[in-house]
Amino acid sequence: MRNLELSSDTEFRFLTIDDIVTRGRTVFVRVDVNCPLDPSSKQIIDDTRIKMTRETLERLQDAKVIVGSHQGRPGDEDFTSLEGHARLLQKYVPQRVKFVEDTIGPEAARQIVNLKVGEVLVLDNLRLCSEENVSAPPDILAKTIMVQRLARLLDVYVNDAFATAHRLQASIVGLPRVVQAVAGKLMARELEAMKQAYYDPRRPSVYVIGGAKAEDKLPIIDNILKTGRADRVLVGGVVANTFLRASGVSFGEAENRRLEKAPDLLEKARAILAKYKEKIVLPRDLAILRDGKRVDVSLGQGIEGDPVRDIGKETSDEYAQIIKAAKTVVSSGPLGVFEEKQFDVGSRTVLEAMAGEDAFTVVGGGHMGSYASMLGIGQRLSHVSTAGGAMLTFLAGEELPGVRALVESAHREIAR
Ligand code: 3PG
Ligand code: MG
């Protein structure tokens, strides 16, 4: 241990890999290389999260490194082995990368024990272990067979999976209770950007929230507005359609039913709108798919039955104006189906407006981050986060269990 001075920042008193000696030690690095996959070929479409592990792994060339991650969830189409991820990782790190088709069994243990300094061993998808799929308090997860088996083979645990820090899972909160735990480079960098956006937002502060998971995003929007961190929230995607439906807009029978699928969702949306009418900006027009073409329609012009694919052009321009006047802009979740070129107007306009500004700009959520890179404007944003849910959880003022585990480990270390 080189430096036991923790930062004065009370909520974030954890150690990082630069505070400890790793030479010759066996170090487990929890990363998040959960990537978007092509549904039919199962090939990785965007490997940004794999690339982003480089800084930490390069720093660990003096150690024996084990890499653990999840990919998808059991039962989902994107739940696959990490063999392909390991192959891609080899492109980015100087060490020799090996893959073992095992997680906590005898073959994994044998390969961990035989690992040499300067090698990286990628374990298979940690969610192949049933215990990794149980959400439970850290002290319970610390007692799982998974944690106990891995812990006895390790000297140090590094959490570099900021994008999974909102999950109460064995490899995120269980393992760091029994092995000395520190933050990786990416984790530290992500938290610095989040702290800047959260604790000291330059005003006006604008959030742009899109994406499909309205049931996740509504409570987060509520919390962000409650903490007073956002002056305006601009919405797009299914999130926007949910608010619009809650305020009486009809999308046609089938779509209305889909938007009402979670029983309290519209109720929740109405309550948020009632509380924060001035702060939430809803689309005034939408783009629909009609006869294979994009058609922009004003609300009230009737969108009965035509699938909504994007926010409209007028709305996009209005959002761009608001973003250009802001000093802090946080965006997560696409505003439309940007994979179809004619429906990328909302997402592209928002990203371009962000990139042109002398403001603190953060883009999160795998999709928007990838799209910013594809448009070639990633470099012109203050921070592109690898996280979606974890980022918004943090910015909504909630504690991240993965970060808490690092803080608690640091306190145990200091008390020793
Ligand atoms: C994500 O992409 O949100 C993280 O990798 C966490 O995955 P999860 O939502 O399946 O827990
Ligand atoms: Mg997720």
Short mmCIF file of C-alpha atoms and ligand atoms in Angstrom, two decimals:
data_model
loop_
_atom_site.label_atom_id
_atom_site.label_comp_id
_atom_site.label_asym_id
_atom_site.label_seq_id
_atom_site.Cartn_x
_atom_site.Cartn_y
_atom_site.Cartn_z
CA MET A 1 0.00 0.00 0.00
CA ARG A 2 1.64 3.21 -1.17
CA ASN A 3 -0.74 5.85 -0.10
CA LEU A 4 -3.44 5.59 2.47
CA GLU A 5 -4.56 9.18 2.22
CA LEU A 6 -8.15 9.06 1.08
CA SER A 7 -9.66 12.01 -0.71
CA SER A 8 -11.42 14.55 1.49
CA ASP A 9 -14.55 13.88 -0.49
CA THR A 10 -16.44 11.93 2.17
CA GLU A 11 -18.83 10.03 -0.07
CA PHE A 12 -16.03 8.90 -2.37
CA ARG A 13 -13.32 7.80 0.01
CA PHE A 14 -12.06 4.81 -1.87
CA LEU A 15 -8.65 3.70 -3.09
CA THR A 16 -7.66 3.27 -6.73
CA ILE A 17 -5.16 0.93 -8.37
CA ASP A 18 -2.61 3.75 -8.17
CA ASP A 19 -2.75 3.60 -4.37
CA ILE A 20 -1.70 -0.03 -4.06
CA VAL A 21 1.12 -2.33 -5.08
CA THR A 22 0.05 -4.83 -7.71
CA ARG A 23 3.43 -6.25 -8.75
CA GLY A 24 3.28 -10.04 -8.90
CA ARG A 25 -0.18 -10.17 -7.34
CA THR A 26 -3.31 -11.92 -8.58
CA VAL A 27 -5.79 -9.18 -9.45
CA PHE A 28 -9.44 -9.69 -10.40
CA VAL A 29 -10.85 -6.87 -12.53
CA ARG A 30 -14.63 -6.61 -12.80
CA VAL A 31 -15.29 -4.86 -16.08
CA ASP A 32 -18.50 -4.23 -17.99
CA VAL A 33 -18.03 -5.43 -21.56
CA ASN A 34 -21.74 -6.01 -22.04
CA CYS A 35 -21.98 -5.03 -25.72
CA PRO A 36 -24.78 -4.65 -28.27
CA LEU A 37 -24.93 -7.81 -30.40
CA ASP A 38 -26.36 -8.43 -33.83
CA PRO A 39 -29.53 -10.43 -33.07
CA SER A 40 -28.95 -13.09 -35.73
CA SER A 41 -25.16 -13.52 -35.92
CA LYS A 42 -24.56 -12.69 -32.20
CA GLN A 43 -21.52 -10.71 -33.31
CA ILE A 44 -20.49 -7.66 -31.29
CA ILE A 45 -21.72 -4.55 -33.12
CA ASP A 46 -19.93 -1.94 -31.03
CA ASP A 47 -16.90 -2.76 -28.87
CA THR A 48 -16.50 0.60 -27.10
CA ARG A 49 -16.87 -0.97 -23.67
CA ILE A 50 -14.12 -3.50 -24.47
CA LYS A 51 -11.82 -0.73 -25.67
CA MET A 52 -12.48 1.28 -22.51
CA THR A 53 -10.96 -1.44 -20.29
CA ARG A 54 -7.54 -0.76 -21.83
CA GLU A 55 -6.29 1.90 -19.42
CA THR A 56 -6.73 -0.22 -16.33
CA LEU A 57 -5.45 -3.43 -17.90
CA GLU A 58 -2.35 -1.69 -19.27
CA ARG A 59 -1.60 -0.37 -15.81
CA LEU A 60 -1.74 -3.96 -14.51
CA GLN A 61 1.02 -5.40 -16.70
CA ASP A 62 3.03 -6.16 -13.54
CA ALA A 63 0.24 -8.42 -12.22
CA LYS A 64 -1.58 -11.65 -12.98
CA VAL A 65 -4.94 -10.40 -14.18
CA ILE A 66 -8.32 -12.11 -14.21
CA VAL A 67 -11.11 -10.32 -16.05
CA GLY A 68 -14.78 -10.93 -15.20
CA SER A 69 -17.90 -9.47 -16.82
CA HIS A 70 -21.46 -10.24 -17.78
CA GLN A 71 -23.04 -10.10 -21.23
CA GLY A 72 -26.83 -9.91 -21.38
CA ARG A 73 -29.09 -11.77 -19.00
CA PRO A 74 -29.96 -15.50 -19.01
CA GLY A 75 -32.89 -16.05 -21.32
CA ASP A 76 -32.22 -12.92 -23.39
CA GLU A 77 -30.98 -12.97 -26.97
CA ASP A 78 -27.76 -11.18 -26.08
CA PHE A 79 -26.78 -13.64 -23.36
CA THR A 80 -23.62 -15.21 -24.80
CA SER A 81 -20.18 -16.52 -23.95
CA LEU A 82 -17.33 -14.00 -23.60
CA GLU A 83 -15.04 -15.85 -25.98
CA GLY A 84 -15.52 -13.26 -28.73
CA HIS A 85 -15.01 -10.43 -26.24
CA ALA A 86 -11.67 -11.95 -25.18
CA ARG A 87 -10.55 -12.12 -28.80
CA LEU A 88 -11.39 -8.43 -29.30
CA LEU A 89 -9.70 -7.50 -26.03
CA GLN A 90 -6.42 -8.84 -27.40
CA LYS A 91 -6.49 -5.98 -29.96
CA TYR A 92 -6.41 -3.39 -27.21
CA VAL A 93 -4.08 -4.63 -24.46
CA PRO A 94 -0.36 -5.44 -24.56
CA GLN A 95 -0.65 -8.59 -22.42
CA ARG A 96 -1.37 -12.04 -23.77
CA VAL A 97 -5.12 -12.59 -23.38
CA LYS A 98 -6.45 -16.07 -22.62
CA PHE A 99 -10.05 -17.19 -22.33
CA VAL A 100 -11.43 -20.00 -20.18
CA GLU A 101 -14.83 -21.52 -20.83
CA ASP A 102 -15.56 -21.61 -17.12
CA THR A 103 -16.34 -19.15 -14.33
CA ILE A 104 -15.82 -20.63 -10.85
CA GLY A 105 -15.25 -24.31 -11.63
CA PRO A 106 -12.05 -26.40 -11.46
CA GLU A 107 -10.80 -25.38 -14.91
CA ALA A 108 -11.05 -21.68 -14.09
CA ALA A 109 -9.30 -22.29 -10.77
CA ARG A 110 -6.50 -24.27 -12.45
CA GLN A 111 -5.90 -21.53 -15.00
CA ILE A 112 -5.96 -18.79 -12.36
CA VAL A 113 -3.38 -20.64 -10.27
CA ASN A 114 -1.14 -21.16 -13.33
CA LEU A 115 -1.45 -17.58 -14.55
CA LYS A 116 1.81 -15.67 -15.07
CA VAL A 117 2.64 -12.02 -14.55
CA GLY A 118 1.83 -10.18 -17.76
CA GLU A 119 -1.06 -12.45 -18.70
CA VAL A 120 -4.77 -11.71 -18.73
CA LEU A 121 -7.33 -14.49 -18.23
CA VAL A 122 -10.91 -13.73 -19.26
CA LEU A 123 -13.48 -15.83 -17.42
CA ASP A 124 -16.69 -16.77 -19.17
CA ASN A 125 -19.91 -14.76 -18.68
CA LEU A 126 -20.28 -14.41 -14.90
CA ARG A 127 -24.07 -14.64 -15.24
CA LEU A 128 -23.59 -18.32 -16.16
CA CYS A 129 -23.28 -18.62 -12.37
CA SER A 130 -26.77 -18.56 -10.93
CA GLU A 131 -25.52 -16.70 -7.87
CA GLU A 132 -24.48 -13.72 -10.00
CA ASN A 133 -28.13 -13.30 -11.00
CA VAL A 134 -29.41 -12.89 -7.45
CA SER A 135 -29.95 -9.32 -6.33
CA ALA A 136 -29.29 -9.26 -2.56
CA PRO A 137 -27.53 -7.28 0.18
CA PRO A 138 -23.70 -7.37 0.07
CA ASP A 139 -23.29 -9.46 3.24
CA ILE A 140 -25.50 -12.19 1.78
CA LEU A 141 -23.69 -12.13 -1.56
CA ALA A 142 -20.32 -12.26 0.21
CA LYS A 143 -21.27 -15.73 1.45
CA THR A 144 -22.10 -17.19 -1.94
CA ILE A 145 -20.11 -20.13 -3.27
CA MET A 146 -19.14 -17.95 -6.23
CA VAL A 147 -17.53 -15.30 -4.06
CA GLN A 148 -15.91 -17.75 -1.67
CA ARG A 149 -14.35 -19.79 -4.47
CA LEU A 150 -12.98 -16.79 -6.33
CA ALA A 151 -11.84 -14.94 -3.22
CA ARG A 152 -9.40 -17.62 -2.10
CA LEU A 153 -7.56 -17.35 -5.42
CA LEU A 154 -7.20 -13.54 -5.40
CA ASP A 155 -5.08 -10.85 -3.77
CA VAL A 156 -6.87 -7.76 -5.03
CA TYR A 157 -10.27 -6.89 -6.50
CA VAL A 158 -10.58 -3.96 -8.91
CA ASN A 159 -13.95 -2.55 -9.90
CA ASP A 160 -13.79 -0.87 -13.30
CA ALA A 161 -17.43 -1.61 -14.16
CA PHE A 162 -19.02 1.79 -13.58
CA ALA A 163 -21.85 0.76 -15.92
CA THR A 164 -22.85 -2.08 -13.54
CA ALA A 165 -22.27 -0.18 -10.29
CA HIS A 166 -26.05 0.18 -9.75
CA ARG A 167 -26.51 -3.58 -9.42
CA LEU A 168 -26.47 -5.57 -6.17
CA GLN A 169 -24.65 -8.56 -7.63
CA ALA A 170 -22.07 -10.97 -6.24
CA SER A 171 -19.20 -9.74 -8.41
CA ILE A 172 -20.06 -6.10 -7.74
CA VAL A 173 -20.81 -6.01 -4.00
CA GLY A 174 -20.03 -9.51 -2.63
CA LEU A 175 -16.44 -10.02 -3.75
CA PRO A 176 -15.22 -6.59 -2.54
CA ARG A 177 -16.36 -7.48 0.97
CA VAL A 178 -13.88 -10.33 1.22
CA VAL A 179 -11.00 -9.19 -1.01
CA GLN A 180 -9.25 -5.82 -0.77
CA ALA A 181 -11.12 -3.64 -3.28
CA VAL A 182 -10.01 -0.59 -5.25
CA ALA A 183 -11.36 1.40 -8.20
CA GLY A 184 -9.97 1.04 -11.71
CA LYS A 185 -9.06 3.95 -13.97
CA LEU A 186 -12.34 4.02 -15.89
CA MET A 187 -14.41 3.85 -12.70
CA ALA A 188 -12.44 6.78 -11.24
CA ARG A 189 -12.74 8.85 -14.41
CA GLU A 190 -16.46 8.20 -14.80
CA LEU A 191 -17.11 9.20 -11.19
CA GLU A 192 -15.15 12.44 -11.60
CA ALA A 193 -17.34 13.46 -14.54
CA MET A 194 -20.53 12.45 -12.72
CA LYS A 195 -19.52 14.43 -9.63
CA GLN A 196 -18.94 17.51 -11.75
CA ALA A 197 -22.38 17.21 -13.34
CA TYR A 198 -24.11 16.42 -10.06
CA TYR A 199 -22.51 18.55 -7.36
CA ASP A 200 -21.72 21.70 -9.17
CA PRO A 201 -23.74 21.96 -12.35
CA ARG A 202 -23.17 25.18 -14.24
CA ARG A 203 -26.58 26.73 -14.99
CA PRO A 204 -28.81 26.35 -16.83
CA SER A 205 -28.55 22.58 -16.53
CA VAL A 206 -30.48 20.56 -19.11
CA TYR A 207 -31.15 16.82 -19.23
CA VAL A 208 -32.19 15.06 -22.41
CA ILE A 209 -33.79 11.71 -21.65
CA GLY A 210 -34.89 9.29 -24.31
CA GLY A 211 -34.79 5.54 -24.83
CA ALA A 212 -37.27 2.75 -24.49
CA LYS A 213 -37.38 1.84 -20.80
CA ALA A 214 -39.95 4.37 -19.59
CA GLU A 215 -40.53 2.39 -16.40
CA ASP A 216 -36.85 2.90 -15.45
CA LYS A 217 -36.58 6.47 -16.64
CA LEU A 218 -39.68 8.02 -15.06
CA PRO A 219 -38.59 7.56 -11.44
CA ILE A 220 -35.15 8.86 -12.40
CA ILE A 221 -36.61 11.98 -14.02
CA ASP A 222 -38.68 12.51 -10.89
CA ASN A 223 -35.59 12.27 -8.67
CA ILE A 224 -33.44 14.48 -10.88
CA LEU A 225 -36.08 17.21 -10.74
CA LYS A 226 -36.56 16.71 -7.01
CA THR A 227 -32.87 17.33 -6.32
CA GLY A 228 -33.08 20.56 -8.32
CA ARG A 229 -30.09 19.60 -10.46
CA ALA A 230 -31.93 20.02 -13.73
CA ASP A 231 -33.52 23.26 -14.89
CA ARG A 232 -35.15 21.58 -17.89
CA VAL A 233 -35.74 17.98 -18.92
CA LEU A 234 -36.26 17.39 -22.64
CA VAL A 235 -37.75 14.02 -23.50
CA GLY A 236 -37.77 11.75 -26.53
CA GLY A 237 -38.28 8.12 -27.48
CA VAL A 238 -40.81 5.95 -25.64
CA VAL A 239 -40.25 8.11 -22.56
CA ALA A 240 -41.75 11.08 -24.43
CA ASN A 241 -44.61 9.03 -25.84
CA THR A 242 -45.47 7.89 -22.33
CA PHE A 243 -45.70 11.48 -21.10
CA LEU A 244 -47.73 12.43 -24.17
CA ARG A 245 -50.11 9.52 -23.67
CA ALA A 246 -50.47 10.52 -20.02
CA SER A 247 -51.51 13.98 -21.14
CA GLY A 248 -54.17 12.61 -23.47
CA VAL A 249 -52.46 12.14 -26.85
CA SER A 250 -53.71 9.07 -28.72
CA PHE A 251 -51.30 6.93 -30.73
CA GLY A 252 -53.82 4.42 -31.99
CA GLU A 253 -55.22 1.47 -30.17
CA ALA A 254 -52.29 -0.95 -30.21
CA GLU A 255 -49.66 1.64 -29.33
CA ASN A 256 -51.84 3.16 -26.61
CA ARG A 257 -52.11 -0.28 -25.06
CA ARG A 258 -48.34 -0.79 -25.23
CA LEU A 259 -47.70 2.54 -23.53
CA GLU A 260 -50.10 1.59 -20.76
CA LYS A 261 -48.56 -1.83 -20.19
CA ALA A 262 -47.15 -1.06 -16.75
CA PRO A 263 -50.27 -0.28 -14.70
CA ASP A 264 -49.07 2.75 -12.77
CA LEU A 265 -46.85 4.16 -15.46
CA LEU A 266 -49.24 6.76 -16.86
CA GLU A 267 -50.30 7.69 -13.34
CA LYS A 268 -46.66 8.28 -12.47
CA ALA A 269 -46.14 10.30 -15.65
CA ARG A 270 -49.17 12.46 -14.86
CA ALA A 271 -47.93 13.08 -11.32
CA ILE A 272 -44.49 14.15 -12.59
CA LEU A 273 -46.06 16.47 -15.16
CA ALA A 274 -48.30 18.03 -12.54
CA LYS A 275 -45.36 18.68 -10.21
CA TYR A 276 -42.86 19.93 -12.79
CA LYS A 277 -44.97 21.34 -15.63
CA GLU A 278 -42.54 24.20 -16.26
CA LYS A 279 -39.47 22.03 -16.37
CA ILE A 280 -40.43 19.13 -18.59
CA VAL A 281 -40.42 19.85 -22.31
CA LEU A 282 -42.52 17.48 -24.41
CA PRO A 283 -42.30 17.09 -28.20
CA ARG A 284 -44.66 19.31 -30.18
CA ASP A 285 -44.29 17.17 -33.28
CA LEU A 286 -43.31 13.58 -34.00
CA ALA A 287 -41.97 11.65 -36.97
CA ILE A 288 -43.97 8.64 -38.03
CA LEU A 289 -43.38 5.91 -40.57
CA ARG A 290 -45.99 6.09 -43.34
CA ASP A 291 -45.68 4.10 -46.57
CA GLY A 292 -42.00 3.50 -45.84
CA LYS A 293 -41.25 7.21 -45.43
CA ARG A 294 -40.68 9.66 -42.62
CA VAL A 295 -43.61 12.04 -42.14
CA ASP A 296 -43.46 14.80 -39.52
CA VAL A 297 -46.79 15.49 -37.88
CA SER A 298 -47.81 18.06 -35.30
CA LEU A 299 -49.53 16.71 -32.24
CA GLY A 300 -53.24 16.85 -32.80
CA GLN A 301 -52.82 16.15 -36.50
CA GLY A 302 -53.59 12.50 -35.88
CA ILE A 303 -50.95 9.83 -35.61
CA GLU A 304 -53.47 7.06 -35.16
CA GLY A 305 -51.84 3.76 -35.92
CA ASP A 306 -48.64 4.95 -37.61
CA PRO A 307 -45.56 3.91 -35.67
CA VAL A 308 -43.69 6.83 -34.07
CA ARG A 309 -39.98 6.63 -34.91
CA ASP A 310 -38.50 9.97 -33.86
CA ILE A 311 -39.26 13.36 -32.38
CA GLY A 312 -40.28 15.84 -35.08
CA LYS A 313 -38.06 18.39 -36.82
CA GLU A 314 -39.62 21.38 -35.05
CA THR A 315 -39.10 19.71 -31.71
CA SER A 316 -35.50 18.85 -32.62
CA ASP A 317 -34.83 22.52 -33.43
CA GLU A 318 -36.45 23.65 -30.22
CA TYR A 319 -34.35 21.17 -28.20
CA ALA A 320 -31.20 22.38 -29.96
CA GLN A 321 -31.98 26.00 -28.98
CA ILE A 322 -32.46 25.04 -25.32
CA ILE A 323 -29.24 23.00 -25.35
CA LYS A 324 -27.29 25.86 -26.90
CA ALA A 325 -28.32 28.16 -24.06
CA ALA A 326 -27.31 25.63 -21.39
CA LYS A 327 -24.07 25.35 -19.44
CA THR A 328 -24.51 21.72 -18.38
CA VAL A 329 -26.10 19.13 -20.67
CA VAL A 330 -26.59 15.47 -19.79
CA SER A 331 -28.09 13.14 -22.35
CA SER A 332 -29.04 9.48 -22.10
CA GLY A 333 -31.13 7.35 -24.41
CA PRO A 334 -31.82 7.98 -28.11
CA LEU A 335 -34.67 10.28 -29.13
CA GLY A 336 -35.64 8.09 -32.05
CA VAL A 337 -34.72 4.96 -33.97
CA PHE A 338 -31.45 6.42 -35.26
CA GLU A 339 -30.35 3.09 -36.73
CA GLU A 340 -32.78 3.97 -39.55
CA LYS A 341 -31.15 7.00 -41.16
CA GLN A 342 -34.35 8.94 -41.80
CA PHE A 343 -35.18 8.74 -38.09
CA ASP A 344 -31.87 9.98 -36.68
CA VAL A 345 -32.87 13.67 -36.75
CA GLY A 346 -33.70 13.98 -33.04
CA SER A 347 -30.63 12.16 -31.72
CA ARG A 348 -28.26 13.77 -34.23
CA THR A 349 -29.58 17.30 -33.66
CA VAL A 350 -29.23 16.93 -29.90
CA LEU A 351 -25.69 15.50 -30.13
CA GLU A 352 -24.56 18.15 -32.61
CA ALA A 353 -26.01 20.94 -30.45
CA MET A 354 -24.14 19.50 -27.45
CA ALA A 355 -20.87 19.22 -29.35
CA GLY A 356 -20.97 22.83 -30.50
CA GLU A 357 -21.21 24.24 -27.01
CA ASP A 358 -18.88 25.64 -24.42
CA ALA A 359 -20.80 23.73 -21.79
CA PHE A 360 -20.10 20.68 -19.63
CA THR A 361 -21.59 17.93 -21.78
CA VAL A 362 -22.09 14.29 -20.81
CA VAL A 363 -23.56 11.58 -23.00
CA GLY A 364 -24.42 8.19 -21.53
CA GLY A 365 -26.16 4.98 -22.40
CA GLY A 366 -24.39 2.70 -24.86
CA HIS A 367 -26.53 3.78 -27.81
CA MET A 368 -26.14 7.55 -27.68
CA GLY A 369 -22.43 7.21 -26.88
CA SER A 370 -21.87 4.96 -29.89
CA TYR A 371 -23.84 7.29 -32.10
CA ALA A 372 -21.75 10.26 -30.98
CA SER A 373 -18.63 8.29 -32.01
CA MET A 374 -20.19 7.29 -35.32
CA LEU A 375 -20.96 10.96 -36.04
CA GLY A 376 -17.36 11.78 -35.17
CA ILE A 377 -18.24 14.14 -32.32
CA GLY A 378 -17.34 12.04 -29.29
CA GLN A 379 -14.15 14.08 -28.82
CA ARG A 380 -16.09 17.33 -28.67
CA LEU A 381 -18.13 16.24 -25.67
CA SER A 382 -16.80 16.66 -22.12
CA HIS A 383 -17.46 13.03 -21.25
CA VAL A 384 -18.93 10.00 -22.97
CA SER A 385 -19.98 7.54 -20.28
CA THR A 386 -20.01 3.78 -20.77
CA ALA A 387 -23.04 3.68 -18.48
CA GLY A 388 -26.75 4.20 -18.95
CA GLY A 389 -28.67 3.11 -15.88
CA ALA A 390 -25.76 3.57 -13.47
CA MET A 391 -25.12 7.10 -14.70
CA LEU A 392 -28.74 8.16 -14.30
CA THR A 393 -28.99 6.46 -10.92
CA PHE A 394 -26.00 8.47 -9.73
CA LEU A 395 -27.33 11.71 -11.21
CA ALA A 396 -30.70 11.11 -9.56
CA GLY A 397 -28.88 11.32 -6.23
CA GLU A 398 -28.93 7.63 -5.37
CA GLU A 399 -25.99 5.75 -3.98
CA LEU A 400 -24.33 3.21 -6.26
CA PRO A 401 -23.85 -0.11 -4.42
CA GLY A 402 -20.65 -0.84 -6.36
CA VAL A 403 -19.09 2.44 -5.23
CA ARG A 404 -20.24 1.97 -1.67
CA ALA A 405 -18.46 -1.40 -1.62
CA LEU A 406 -15.20 0.34 -2.59
CA VAL A 407 -15.62 2.97 0.13
CA GLU A 408 -16.27 0.30 2.76
CA SER A 409 -13.24 -1.68 1.67
CA ALA A 410 -11.03 1.42 1.96
CA HIS A 411 -12.29 2.03 5.49
CA ARG A 412 -11.54 -1.55 6.49
CA GLU A 413 -8.04 -1.16 5.06
CA ILE A 414 -7.40 2.07 6.95
CA ALA A 415 -8.71 0.61 10.19
CA ARG A 416 -6.28 -2.30 9.94
C1 3PG B 1 -26.01 -2.16 -18.81
O1 3PG B 1 -25.70 -2.25 -19.99
O2 3PG B 1 -26.97 -1.48 -18.41
C2 3PG B 1 -25.12 -2.84 -17.81
O3 3PG B 1 -24.20 -3.65 -18.45
C3 3PG B 1 -25.92 -3.60 -16.77
O4 3PG B 1 -26.62 -4.63 -17.40
P1 3PG B 1 -28.03 -5.08 -16.80
O5 3PG B 1 -28.97 -3.94 -17.04
O6 3PG B 1 -28.40 -6.34 -17.54
O7 3PG B 1 -27.82 -5.34 -15.33
MG MG B 2 -29.17 -2.00 -18.51
#
